[in-house]
Amino acid sequence: MKTHKRFVMQFLVQLLVLFFFFFVLTGTIFALIGYFFEQTETFDDLTKASDSYIESRVEIKGETASYEHDLKVLVEEQDGWLAVLTENGKIINSFQAPENLEAGDLQTFLSQEQFDITTYWKLQELTDSTYYVVFGTHDWQANSLEAIQKNVNWENQKLELSLSEKEDLNNYEGWTILVDRSGTVLDSFGKEAPSAYDTEDLLATNSSQHRTNTTSYFHQASQLRLIVGKAPVPSSLATNVQGSINNSVIVITILVILFLLFATLWYAHKFSSPLVTFMNWLRNLRQGIYEQPVNPKTGQPVLLNKHGKLKRNYHLYQDLIFTLKQLTTILKESEFERKRTSQSREEWISGISHDLKTPLASIQGYANMMESDTYSWSEEEIRSFATIIGEKSTYLKDLIHDLNLTYQLKNQELSMVKELADINECIRRSFLHFFNNSIYNDKELRFQPTETELITSFDPKWFQRVMDNLIANALKYNPPNTIITVSTELIEQHLIVIKVTDNGVGMDKDTLQHLFTRYYRGTNTTDLDSGTGLGLAISKQLIDLHNGSISVQSEPGEGTTIRMLLPVDRKESKDKL
């Protein structure tokens, strides 16, 4: 669930960042487009310039003003002029303004129609005072048209220009033509004069690249039209702006592509790199390498940085990493346990083989002696041989029984017949069996039962087998004068505690760790009566079948305490496991 939330938050944050970047990029692109569009319009027609555009290109210091070069170029290209006025109408600077331009209050100045004043801008942010920048145009086409039409030979369809009129056209790089109704040019003057002119040309205005100023006069009697104009003049500034726009579009496109490429590579690396690491980890587990992937150069785990902390791009997979670590640890421990169990099994089989061969050799040897006709055995010797053969046969029978019981427990085929009985009485029977055996007279046995009966449901046969195993081990593997105590206790009427305690030699940690392992044989195989090596493993499984638990506490030289816990159960049952 945490991983799911992390993925949701991760993708949500990334989606928000993506949208933020998209809106910022879109806003920037539209701002640039608007800026360049305004620039283009301004270069085509200065009257469309904004106050900020003029303010950034006019510098006012005290009673003087100056213009930036690009503003002057625009004014020249559009046949205009500029003047900077104070709020009182005083002209403090002008550029290509008419010589007879008169100062005065602003209203009076702007009303001078003969100077063709087209627009003005109010400047307030440059200084504490208010200034006005006035833009006007030179109407040379109308003046030239008025002068030329007086000298046109309408009947002969010829232009008869005076020298001053030609000079005026040349100075302004203008031209004049005489056309009929079909647009055929009958006569012309000027290098850039068009060779054909139709009605659509008369309606043409400014284009985005050039400015074309024309004026015309239609002579009604001859049905001819006189046109005065100026050839389309490419605006160097407009060309530069258009180039800047094109370059900006290219740069933005490249940046967007690079960003998308970088984002794709980063996104792919962010999510694929951990997955590759996890795949390598799983591949290691499959190959029996129970370690997380490491950097071959540094030998450090790939998941950790140089400070030993989890790398940032793996934070999203913390739950998966934790699970893989658990799996690695479990498999590593299982492999170790498998090898140890395999080794223990081999040692156990070797010990069992020895235990089978030794009593069989004794039985075979005494049998051969008894059947030999070269020597007559006394009745006492025959009885001694029979006793030894019987003991060895009993040992073999117990060993086979334990092996069979181990198989049944492993395959859950052991029949359990539980009945309500006093557990103290069952322990007492086991206790008396050893107490009356003269072999163990060198040790002291003590039984400390509860004052009341401990009635519970258990299988007397298998539980007595558990007690026999525990008491027999305490007697066999401890030196003389060892005190062995068996006690019972009832806790809150729900739990029975059974302890088998001795003050003998004790056990080391390694023996304790493997005490209940099926294939771990810590007995002395040179001792013919050492047992089968399965007793404690069988005892633990039998206690588990009674829903109980068994634990051991021991220190070398300080004795051993085996503690069993059994729940109080008042129901009889018969189960086959």
Coordinates of C-alpha atoms in Angstrom, one line a residue:
M1 CA 0.0 0.0 0.0
K2 CA 2.9 2.4 0.8
T3 CA 4.5 1.6 -2.6
H4 CA 1.1 2.4 -4.3
K5 CA 0.9 5.7 -2.5
R6 CA 4.5 6.6 -3.4
F7 CA 3.9 5.9 -7.1
V8 CA 0.7 8.0 -7.0
M9 CA 2.5 10.9 -5.3
Q10 CA 5.5 10.5 -7.6
F11 CA 3.5 10.7 -10.8
L12 CA 1.3 13.5 -9.4
V13 CA 4.3 15.6 -8.6
Q14 CA 5.9 14.9 -11.9
L15 CA 2.6 15.7 -13.7
L16 CA 2.3 19.0 -11.8
V17 CA 5.9 19.9 -12.7
L18 CA 5.2 19.0 -16.3
F19 CA 2.1 21.1 -16.5
F20 CA 3.9 24.0 -14.7
F21 CA 6.8 23.8 -17.3
F22 CA 4.2 23.5 -20.1
F23 CA 2.4 26.7 -19.0
V24 CA 5.6 28.6 -18.4
L25 CA 6.9 27.5 -21.8
T26 CA 3.6 28.4 -23.5
G27 CA 3.5 31.7 -21.7
T28 CA 7.1 32.5 -22.7
I29 CA 6.4 31.5 -26.3
F30 CA 3.3 33.7 -26.5
A31 CA 5.1 36.6 -24.8
L32 CA 7.9 36.3 -27.4
I33 CA 5.4 36.1 -30.2
G34 CA 3.6 39.1 -28.9
Y35 CA 6.8 41.0 -28.4
F36 CA 8.1 40.2 -31.9
F37 CA 4.7 40.9 -33.4
E38 CA 4.7 44.3 -31.8
Q39 CA 8.2 44.9 -33.0
T40 CA 7.3 43.9 -36.6
E41 CA 4.2 46.2 -36.6
T42 CA 6.3 49.0 -35.2
F43 CA 9.0 48.6 -37.9
D44 CA 6.2 48.6 -40.5
D45 CA 4.4 51.5 -39.0
L46 CA 5.9 53.6 -36.2
T47 CA 2.5 54.9 -35.3
K48 CA 1.7 51.5 -33.8
A49 CA 4.6 51.6 -31.4
S50 CA 3.8 51.4 -27.7
D51 CA 4.8 54.0 -25.0
S52 CA 7.4 51.5 -23.6
Y53 CA 9.0 51.0 -27.0
I54 CA 9.5 54.8 -27.4
E55 CA 10.5 55.3 -23.8
S56 CA 13.3 52.7 -24.1
R57 CA 14.7 54.5 -27.2
V58 CA 14.5 58.1 -26.1
E59 CA 16.9 59.4 -23.5
I60 CA 16.2 62.8 -21.8
K61 CA 18.7 64.5 -19.6
G62 CA 17.6 67.9 -18.4
E63 CA 16.7 70.0 -21.3
T64 CA 18.2 67.8 -24.0
A65 CA 17.0 64.6 -25.6
S66 CA 18.6 61.9 -27.8
Y67 CA 17.3 59.0 -29.9
E68 CA 18.7 55.6 -30.4
H69 CA 20.0 54.6 -33.8
D70 CA 17.3 52.1 -34.6
L71 CA 14.6 54.6 -33.9
K72 CA 16.2 57.1 -36.3
V73 CA 16.4 54.4 -39.0
L74 CA 12.7 53.7 -38.6
V75 CA 11.9 57.3 -38.9
E76 CA 14.0 57.7 -42.0
E77 CA 12.5 54.6 -43.7
Q78 CA 9.0 55.9 -43.0
D79 CA 9.8 59.4 -44.3
G80 CA 8.9 60.8 -40.9
W81 CA 10.3 63.2 -38.3
L82 CA 10.4 63.3 -34.5
A83 CA 10.2 66.1 -31.9
V84 CA 10.4 66.0 -28.1
L85 CA 8.3 68.6 -26.3
T86 CA 7.9 69.5 -22.7
E87 CA 4.5 69.7 -21.1
N88 CA 4.5 73.4 -22.0
G89 CA 5.1 72.7 -25.7
K90 CA 8.8 73.7 -25.8
I91 CA 10.8 71.7 -28.4
I92 CA 14.0 70.4 -26.8
N93 CA 15.0 68.1 -29.6
S94 CA 13.9 67.1 -33.1
F95 CA 15.0 64.8 -35.9
Q96 CA 14.3 65.5 -39.5
A97 CA 11.5 67.9 -38.4
P98 CA 10.3 70.6 -40.8
E99 CA 12.3 73.8 -40.5
N100 CA 9.2 76.0 -40.0
L101 CA 7.9 73.8 -37.1
E102 CA 6.6 76.2 -34.5
A103 CA 6.6 75.6 -30.7
G104 CA 3.7 76.4 -28.4
D105 CA 1.4 74.7 -26.0
L106 CA 0.7 71.0 -26.9
Q107 CA -2.8 71.7 -28.2
T108 CA -1.5 74.4 -30.6
F109 CA 1.5 72.3 -31.7
L110 CA -0.6 69.3 -32.5
S111 CA -3.1 71.3 -34.5
Q112 CA -0.5 72.3 -37.2
E113 CA -2.1 70.4 -40.0
Q114 CA 0.5 71.4 -42.6
F115 CA 3.1 69.2 -40.9
D116 CA 1.0 66.0 -41.0
I117 CA 1.4 65.1 -37.4
T118 CA 0.3 61.5 -37.1
T119 CA 0.7 60.5 -33.4
Y120 CA 2.5 61.3 -30.2
W121 CA 3.5 59.4 -27.0
K122 CA 3.5 60.7 -23.4
L123 CA 6.6 59.9 -21.5
Q124 CA 6.2 59.9 -17.7
E125 CA 8.7 57.3 -16.4
L126 CA 11.9 58.8 -17.7
T127 CA 12.1 61.8 -15.4
D128 CA 10.0 63.6 -12.9
S129 CA 8.6 65.9 -15.6
T130 CA 6.2 65.0 -18.4
Y131 CA 7.5 64.9 -22.0
Y132 CA 5.8 64.2 -25.3
V133 CA 7.4 62.6 -28.4
V134 CA 5.6 63.6 -31.6
F135 CA 5.9 61.7 -34.8
G136 CA 4.9 63.2 -38.2
T137 CA 5.4 62.4 -41.9
H138 CA 6.7 64.4 -44.9
D139 CA 3.8 64.4 -47.4
W140 CA 6.2 64.7 -50.4
Q141 CA 4.1 62.5 -52.6
A142 CA 1.1 64.9 -52.4
N143 CA 3.3 67.9 -53.1
S144 CA 5.0 66.2 -56.0
L145 CA 1.7 65.0 -57.4
E146 CA 0.3 68.5 -57.3
A147 CA 3.3 70.0 -59.0
I148 CA 3.7 67.2 -61.7
Q149 CA 0.0 67.1 -62.7
K150 CA 0.2 70.7 -63.9
N151 CA 2.9 69.7 -66.5
V152 CA 1.4 66.5 -67.8
N153 CA 0.5 66.4 -71.5
W154 CA -2.7 64.5 -71.1
E155 CA -3.5 64.5 -74.8
N156 CA -0.1 63.1 -75.9
Q157 CA 0.0 60.9 -72.8
K158 CA 3.4 62.2 -71.8
L159 CA 5.1 63.3 -68.5
E160 CA 6.8 66.6 -68.9
L161 CA 8.7 66.9 -65.6
S162 CA 10.7 69.9 -64.7
L163 CA 14.3 69.7 -63.4
S164 CA 13.2 70.5 -59.8
E165 CA 10.5 67.8 -59.9
K166 CA 13.0 65.2 -61.1
E167 CA 15.4 66.2 -58.4
D168 CA 12.6 66.0 -55.8
L169 CA 11.7 62.5 -56.9
N170 CA 15.3 61.4 -56.9
N171 CA 16.0 62.8 -53.5
Y172 CA 13.1 60.7 -52.1
E173 CA 13.9 57.8 -54.3
G174 CA 10.4 58.1 -55.7
W175 CA 8.8 57.6 -59.0
T176 CA 5.9 58.7 -61.1
I177 CA 3.9 56.9 -63.8
L178 CA 1.0 57.6 -66.2
V179 CA -1.3 54.7 -66.7
D180 CA -4.5 54.1 -68.6
R181 CA -7.6 52.3 -67.3
S182 CA -6.2 48.9 -68.2
G183 CA -3.1 49.5 -66.0
T184 CA -0.7 49.9 -69.0
V185 CA 2.1 52.3 -68.1
L186 CA 2.2 55.0 -70.8
D187 CA 5.1 57.0 -69.4
S188 CA 7.2 56.8 -66.3
F189 CA 10.1 58.4 -64.4
G190 CA 12.3 56.8 -61.7
K191 CA 14.5 53.8 -61.3
E192 CA 12.0 51.8 -59.3
A193 CA 8.9 52.8 -61.4
P194 CA 6.7 49.8 -62.0
S195 CA 6.1 48.6 -65.6
A196 CA 2.5 47.7 -64.9
Y197 CA -0.1 48.9 -62.4
D198 CA -3.6 47.8 -61.9
T199 CA -6.5 48.6 -59.6
E200 CA -5.4 46.2 -56.9
D201 CA -2.1 48.1 -56.7
L202 CA -4.0 51.3 -56.0
L203 CA -5.6 49.6 -53.0
A204 CA -2.5 48.1 -51.7
T205 CA -1.2 49.3 -48.3
N206 CA 1.7 48.3 -46.1
S207 CA 2.9 44.8 -46.2
S208 CA 4.7 42.9 -43.4
Q209 CA 8.1 43.3 -45.1
H210 CA 7.9 46.7 -46.9
R211 CA 6.3 50.0 -46.8
T212 CA 4.8 51.4 -50.1
N213 CA 3.5 55.0 -50.1
T214 CA 1.6 56.1 -53.2
T215 CA -0.8 58.8 -54.1
S216 CA -2.7 59.3 -57.4
Y217 CA -4.7 61.7 -59.5
F218 CA -7.4 60.7 -62.0
H219 CA -7.8 62.9 -65.1
Q220 CA -11.4 62.7 -66.0
A221 CA -11.1 64.0 -69.6
S222 CA -8.3 61.6 -70.7
Q223 CA -9.3 58.8 -68.4
L224 CA -5.6 58.6 -67.4
R225 CA -4.2 58.3 -63.9
L226 CA -1.1 59.9 -62.6
I227 CA 0.6 58.1 -59.7
V228 CA 3.4 59.2 -57.5
G229 CA 5.0 56.8 -55.1
K230 CA 8.1 55.4 -53.5
A231 CA 9.5 52.0 -54.2
P232 CA 9.0 49.4 -51.5
V233 CA 11.9 49.9 -49.1
P234 CA 13.0 46.9 -47.2
S235 CA 13.2 47.7 -43.5
S236 CA 16.6 46.5 -42.2
L237 CA 15.3 46.5 -38.7
A238 CA 12.2 44.6 -39.7
T239 CA 14.4 42.1 -41.5
N240 CA 16.5 41.8 -38.4
V241 CA 13.4 41.3 -36.2
Q242 CA 12.1 38.7 -38.6
G243 CA 15.4 37.0 -38.5
S244 CA 15.3 37.1 -34.7
I245 CA 11.9 35.6 -34.8
N246 CA 13.0 32.8 -37.0
N247 CA 16.1 32.2 -34.9
S248 CA 14.0 32.3 -31.7
V249 CA 11.6 29.8 -33.1
I250 CA 14.4 27.5 -34.1
V251 CA 16.1 27.9 -30.7
I252 CA 12.9 27.3 -28.9
T253 CA 12.1 24.3 -31.0
I254 CA 15.6 22.9 -30.4
L255 CA 15.3 23.6 -26.7
V256 CA 11.9 21.9 -26.5
I257 CA 13.2 18.8 -28.4
L258 CA 16.3 18.7 -26.2
F259 CA 14.2 19.0 -23.0
L260 CA 11.8 16.3 -24.2
L261 CA 14.8 14.1 -25.0
F262 CA 16.5 14.8 -21.7
A263 CA 13.2 14.3 -19.8
T264 CA 12.6 11.0 -21.7
L265 CA 16.2 9.8 -20.9
W266 CA 15.9 10.9 -17.3
Y267 CA 12.5 9.4 -16.8
A268 CA 13.6 6.1 -18.4
H269 CA 16.8 6.0 -16.3
K270 CA 14.9 6.9 -13.1
F271 CA 12.5 3.9 -13.5
S272 CA 14.5 1.5 -15.5
S273 CA 17.8 1.6 -13.5
P274 CA 16.2 0.3 -10.3
L275 CA 14.3 -2.4 -12.2
V276 CA 17.6 -3.5 -13.9
T277 CA 19.1 -3.7 -10.4
F278 CA 16.2 -5.7 -9.1
M279 CA 16.4 -8.1 -12.1
N280 CA 20.1 -8.6 -11.4
W281 CA 19.3 -9.2 -7.8
L282 CA 16.8 -11.8 -8.7
R283 CA 19.2 -13.3 -11.2
N284 CA 21.8 -13.6 -8.4
L285 CA 19.2 -15.4 -6.2
R286 CA 18.4 -17.8 -9.0
Q287 CA 22.1 -18.6 -9.4
G288 CA 22.6 -19.2 -5.7
I289 CA 24.3 -15.9 -5.0
Y290 CA 22.5 -14.6 -1.9
E291 CA 23.7 -11.1 -2.0
Q292 CA 22.4 -7.8 -3.3
P293 CA 24.1 -6.4 -6.4
V294 CA 27.4 -4.6 -5.8
N295 CA 29.4 -2.1 -7.8
P296 CA 32.4 -4.1 -9.3
K297 CA 34.7 -1.1 -9.0
T298 CA 34.0 -0.1 -5.4
G299 CA 32.5 -3.4 -4.0
Q300 CA 29.7 -1.4 -2.4
P301 CA 26.0 -2.3 -2.8
V302 CA 24.5 -0.6 -5.9
L303 CA 21.5 0.6 -3.9
L304 CA 23.6 2.7 -1.4
N305 CA 25.5 5.9 -1.9
K306 CA 28.9 6.6 -0.6
H307 CA 27.5 7.6 2.8
G308 CA 25.8 4.2 3.1
K309 CA 22.3 5.5 2.6
L310 CA 19.7 4.4 0.1
K311 CA 20.0 6.3 -3.2
R312 CA 17.3 8.8 -4.1
N313 CA 16.0 6.9 -7.2
Y314 CA 15.4 3.8 -5.0
H315 CA 13.2 5.5 -2.4
L316 CA 10.1 4.7 -4.4
Y317 CA 10.9 1.0 -4.1
Q318 CA 11.6 0.8 -0.3
D319 CA 9.0 -1.9 0.3
L320 CA 10.2 -4.0 -2.6
I321 CA 13.8 -3.6 -1.4
F322 CA 12.8 -4.6 2.1
T323 CA 11.0 -7.7 0.7
L324 CA 14.0 -8.6 -1.5
K325 CA 16.3 -8.3 1.5
Q326 CA 14.1 -10.5 3.6
L327 CA 14.0 -13.1 0.7
T328 CA 17.8 -12.9 0.3
T329 CA 18.3 -13.5 4.1
I330 CA 15.8 -16.3 4.1
L331 CA 17.3 -18.0 1.1
K332 CA 20.8 -17.5 2.5
E333 CA 19.8 -19.0 5.8
S334 CA 17.9 -21.8 4.1
E335 CA 21.0 -22.6 2.0
F336 CA 23.2 -22.6 5.1
E337 CA 20.7 -24.8 6.9
R338 CA 20.4 -27.1 3.9
K339 CA 24.2 -27.6 3.8
R340 CA 24.3 -28.0 7.6
T341 CA 21.4 -30.4 7.5
S342 CA 23.0 -32.4 4.7
Q343 CA 26.2 -32.6 6.6
S344 CA 24.3 -33.6 9.8
R345 CA 22.3 -36.2 7.8
E346 CA 25.5 -37.7 6.5
E347 CA 27.1 -37.7 10.0
W348 CA 23.8 -39.1 11.4
I349 CA 23.7 -41.9 8.8
S350 CA 27.3 -42.7 9.4
G351 CA 26.6 -42.9 13.2
I352 CA 23.4 -45.0 12.6
S353 CA 25.4 -47.3 10.4
H354 CA 27.9 -47.7 13.1
D355 CA 25.2 -48.3 15.7
L356 CA 23.6 -50.9 13.5
K357 CA 26.9 -52.7 12.8
T358 CA 28.1 -52.8 16.4
P359 CA 25.2 -54.6 18.0
L360 CA 24.8 -56.9 14.9
A361 CA 28.5 -57.8 15.2
S362 CA 28.0 -58.6 18.9
I363 CA 24.9 -60.7 18.2
Q364 CA 26.6 -62.5 15.3
G365 CA 29.7 -63.1 17.4
Y366 CA 27.9 -64.5 20.4
A367 CA 25.7 -66.6 18.2
N368 CA 28.7 -68.1 16.4
M369 CA 30.3 -68.9 19.8
M370 CA 27.1 -70.6 21.0
E371 CA 26.8 -72.7 17.9
S372 CA 30.4 -73.8 17.9
D373 CA 30.9 -77.5 18.7
T374 CA 34.6 -77.1 19.5
Y375 CA 33.8 -75.8 23.0
S376 CA 31.2 -76.6 25.6
W377 CA 29.8 -73.5 27.2
S378 CA 28.5 -73.6 30.7
E379 CA 24.9 -72.7 31.5
E380 CA 25.9 -69.5 33.1
E381 CA 28.0 -68.5 30.1
I382 CA 25.1 -69.3 27.7
R383 CA 22.8 -67.2 29.9
S384 CA 25.3 -64.3 29.8
F385 CA 25.5 -64.6 26.0
A386 CA 21.8 -64.6 25.7
T387 CA 21.5 -61.5 27.9
I388 CA 23.9 -59.6 25.7
I389 CA 22.1 -60.7 22.5
G390 CA 18.8 -59.6 24.0
E391 CA 20.1 -56.2 24.9
K392 CA 21.6 -55.7 21.5
S393 CA 18.3 -56.9 19.9
T394 CA 16.4 -54.5 22.0
Y395 CA 18.7 -51.6 21.0
L396 CA 18.1 -52.5 17.3
K397 CA 14.4 -52.7 17.8
D398 CA 14.4 -49.3 19.5
L399 CA 16.5 -47.8 16.7
I400 CA 14.1 -49.2 14.0
H401 CA 11.2 -48.0 16.0
D402 CA 12.6 -44.5 16.2
L403 CA 13.3 -44.4 12.5
N404 CA 9.8 -45.5 11.8
L405 CA 8.4 -42.9 14.2
T406 CA 10.5 -40.2 12.6
Y407 CA 9.1 -41.1 9.2
Q408 CA 5.5 -41.0 10.5
L409 CA 6.1 -37.6 12.1
K410 CA 7.7 -36.2 9.0
N411 CA 4.8 -37.4 6.8
Q412 CA 2.1 -36.5 9.4
E413 CA 0.9 -40.1 9.6
L414 CA 1.2 -40.6 13.4
S415 CA -2.1 -41.5 15.2
M416 CA -2.8 -39.5 18.3
V417 CA -5.3 -40.8 20.9
K418 CA -5.9 -38.1 23.4
E419 CA -7.7 -38.8 26.7
L420 CA -8.4 -36.9 29.8
A421 CA -5.9 -38.1 32.5
D422 CA -3.6 -36.9 35.2
I423 CA -0.4 -35.8 33.7
N424 CA 1.3 -36.2 37.1
E425 CA 0.5 -39.9 37.1
C426 CA 2.0 -40.3 33.6
I427 CA 5.2 -38.6 34.7
R428 CA 5.3 -40.7 37.9
R429 CA 5.2 -44.0 35.9
S430 CA 8.2 -42.8 33.7
F431 CA 10.0 -41.6 36.8
L432 CA 9.5 -45.0 38.6
H433 CA 10.8 -46.9 35.6
F434 CA 14.2 -45.2 36.0
F435 CA 14.1 -44.9 39.7
N436 CA 13.9 -48.7 40.1
N437 CA 16.7 -49.3 37.6
S438 CA 19.9 -50.2 39.4
I439 CA 22.0 -48.8 36.6
Y440 CA 21.2 -45.3 37.7
N441 CA 21.8 -45.7 41.4
D442 CA 24.8 -43.3 41.1
K443 CA 22.4 -40.4 40.5
E444 CA 19.7 -38.9 42.6
L445 CA 16.1 -38.7 41.1
R446 CA 13.5 -36.3 42.5
F447 CA 9.9 -35.8 41.5
Q448 CA 8.0 -32.6 42.6
P449 CA 4.4 -32.8 41.4
T450 CA 1.7 -30.3 42.1
E451 CA -0.5 -31.0 45.1
T452 CA -3.6 -31.3 42.9
E453 CA -4.1 -33.5 39.9
L454 CA -3.3 -32.0 36.5
I455 CA -6.2 -33.2 34.4
T456 CA -5.8 -32.5 30.7
S457 CA -6.3 -34.1 27.3
F458 CA -3.1 -35.8 26.0
D459 CA -1.9 -39.1 24.5
P460 CA -0.4 -41.1 27.5
K461 CA 1.7 -43.3 25.2
W462 CA 3.5 -40.6 23.3
F463 CA 3.7 -38.2 26.2
Q464 CA 5.4 -40.9 28.3
R465 CA 7.8 -41.4 25.4
V466 CA 8.7 -37.7 25.7
M467 CA 9.3 -38.0 29.4
D468 CA 11.3 -41.2 29.0
N469 CA 13.6 -39.5 26.4
L470 CA 14.2 -36.4 28.6
I471 CA 14.8 -38.3 31.8
A472 CA 17.0 -40.9 30.0
N473 CA 19.2 -38.2 28.4
A474 CA 19.6 -36.5 31.8
L475 CA 20.7 -39.8 33.4
K476 CA 23.0 -41.0 30.5
Y477 CA 25.0 -37.9 29.8
N478 CA 25.7 -36.6 33.3
P479 CA 28.3 -37.8 35.8
P480 CA 27.7 -39.7 39.0
N481 CA 26.0 -37.8 41.9
T482 CA 24.0 -35.6 39.5
I483 CA 20.7 -34.6 40.9
I484 CA 17.8 -34.8 38.4
T485 CA 14.5 -33.1 39.3
V486 CA 11.2 -33.4 37.5
S487 CA 8.6 -30.9 38.6
T488 CA 5.1 -29.8 37.5
E489 CA 3.2 -26.5 37.9
L490 CA -0.2 -25.1 37.0
I491 CA -0.4 -21.4 35.9
E492 CA -3.8 -19.8 36.2
Q493 CA -5.6 -23.1 35.5
H494 CA -4.8 -22.7 31.8
L495 CA -1.1 -23.7 31.4
I496 CA 0.9 -26.7 32.6
V497 CA 4.6 -26.3 33.2
I498 CA 6.9 -29.3 33.3
K499 CA 10.6 -29.0 34.1
V500 CA 13.4 -31.6 33.9
T501 CA 16.4 -30.0 35.7
D502 CA 19.8 -31.4 36.5
N503 CA 23.0 -30.0 37.9
G504 CA 25.3 -31.9 35.5
V505 CA 27.8 -31.0 32.8
G506 CA 25.5 -28.7 30.8
M507 CA 25.8 -28.0 27.1
D508 CA 27.5 -25.4 24.9
K509 CA 25.7 -23.0 22.6
D510 CA 26.3 -25.0 19.4
T511 CA 24.8 -28.1 21.0
L512 CA 21.8 -26.1 22.2
Q513 CA 21.3 -24.5 18.8
H514 CA 20.9 -27.9 17.1
L515 CA 19.5 -29.9 20.0
F516 CA 16.2 -30.6 18.4
T517 CA 17.4 -31.0 14.8
R518 CA 16.5 -34.3 13.3
Y519 CA 19.8 -35.0 11.7
Y520 CA 22.0 -33.6 14.4
R521 CA 23.6 -36.3 16.5
G522 CA 25.5 -35.1 19.5
T523 CA 25.6 -38.4 21.3
N524 CA 28.7 -40.5 21.9
T525 CA 28.5 -43.2 19.2
T526 CA 31.2 -45.3 20.8
D527 CA 28.8 -46.0 23.7
L528 CA 26.6 -48.9 22.6
D529 CA 23.8 -47.6 24.9
S530 CA 24.0 -44.0 23.7
G531 CA 20.7 -44.1 22.0
T532 CA 19.6 -43.5 18.4
G533 CA 20.2 -39.7 18.3
L534 CA 16.5 -39.1 17.4
G535 CA 15.0 -38.8 20.9
L536 CA 15.0 -35.0 21.4
A537 CA 13.8 -34.3 17.8
I538 CA 11.0 -36.8 18.3
S539 CA 10.2 -35.3 21.7
K540 CA 9.8 -31.8 20.2
Q541 CA 7.5 -33.0 17.5
L542 CA 5.4 -34.9 19.9
I543 CA 5.1 -31.8 22.2
D544 CA 4.1 -29.8 19.1
L545 CA 1.4 -32.3 18.4
H546 CA 0.0 -31.6 21.9
N547 CA -0.1 -27.8 21.0
G548 CA 2.7 -27.2 23.5
S549 CA 6.3 -25.9 23.4
I550 CA 9.7 -27.0 24.7
S551 CA 12.8 -25.0 25.4
V552 CA 16.2 -25.6 26.9
Q553 CA 18.5 -23.5 29.1
S554 CA 22.0 -24.7 29.8
E555 CA 25.5 -23.6 30.5
P556 CA 28.6 -25.7 30.4
G557 CA 29.3 -27.0 34.0
E558 CA 26.1 -25.5 35.4
G559 CA 23.5 -28.1 34.4
T560 CA 20.5 -28.1 32.1
T561 CA 16.8 -27.2 32.4
I562 CA 14.3 -28.4 29.9
R563 CA 11.0 -26.6 30.2
M564 CA 7.7 -27.7 28.5
L565 CA 4.4 -25.8 28.3
L566 CA 1.1 -27.6 27.7
P567 CA -2.3 -26.0 27.5
V568 CA -5.0 -27.3 29.7
D569 CA -7.5 -29.1 27.4
R570 CA -10.5 -30.9 28.8
K571 CA -11.7 -32.5 25.5
E572 CA -10.9 -36.0 24.4
S573 CA -10.1 -36.6 20.7
K574 CA -8.6 -39.1 18.3
D575 CA -6.5 -37.7 15.5
K576 CA -4.3 -39.1 12.8
L577 CA -1.7 -36.7 11.6

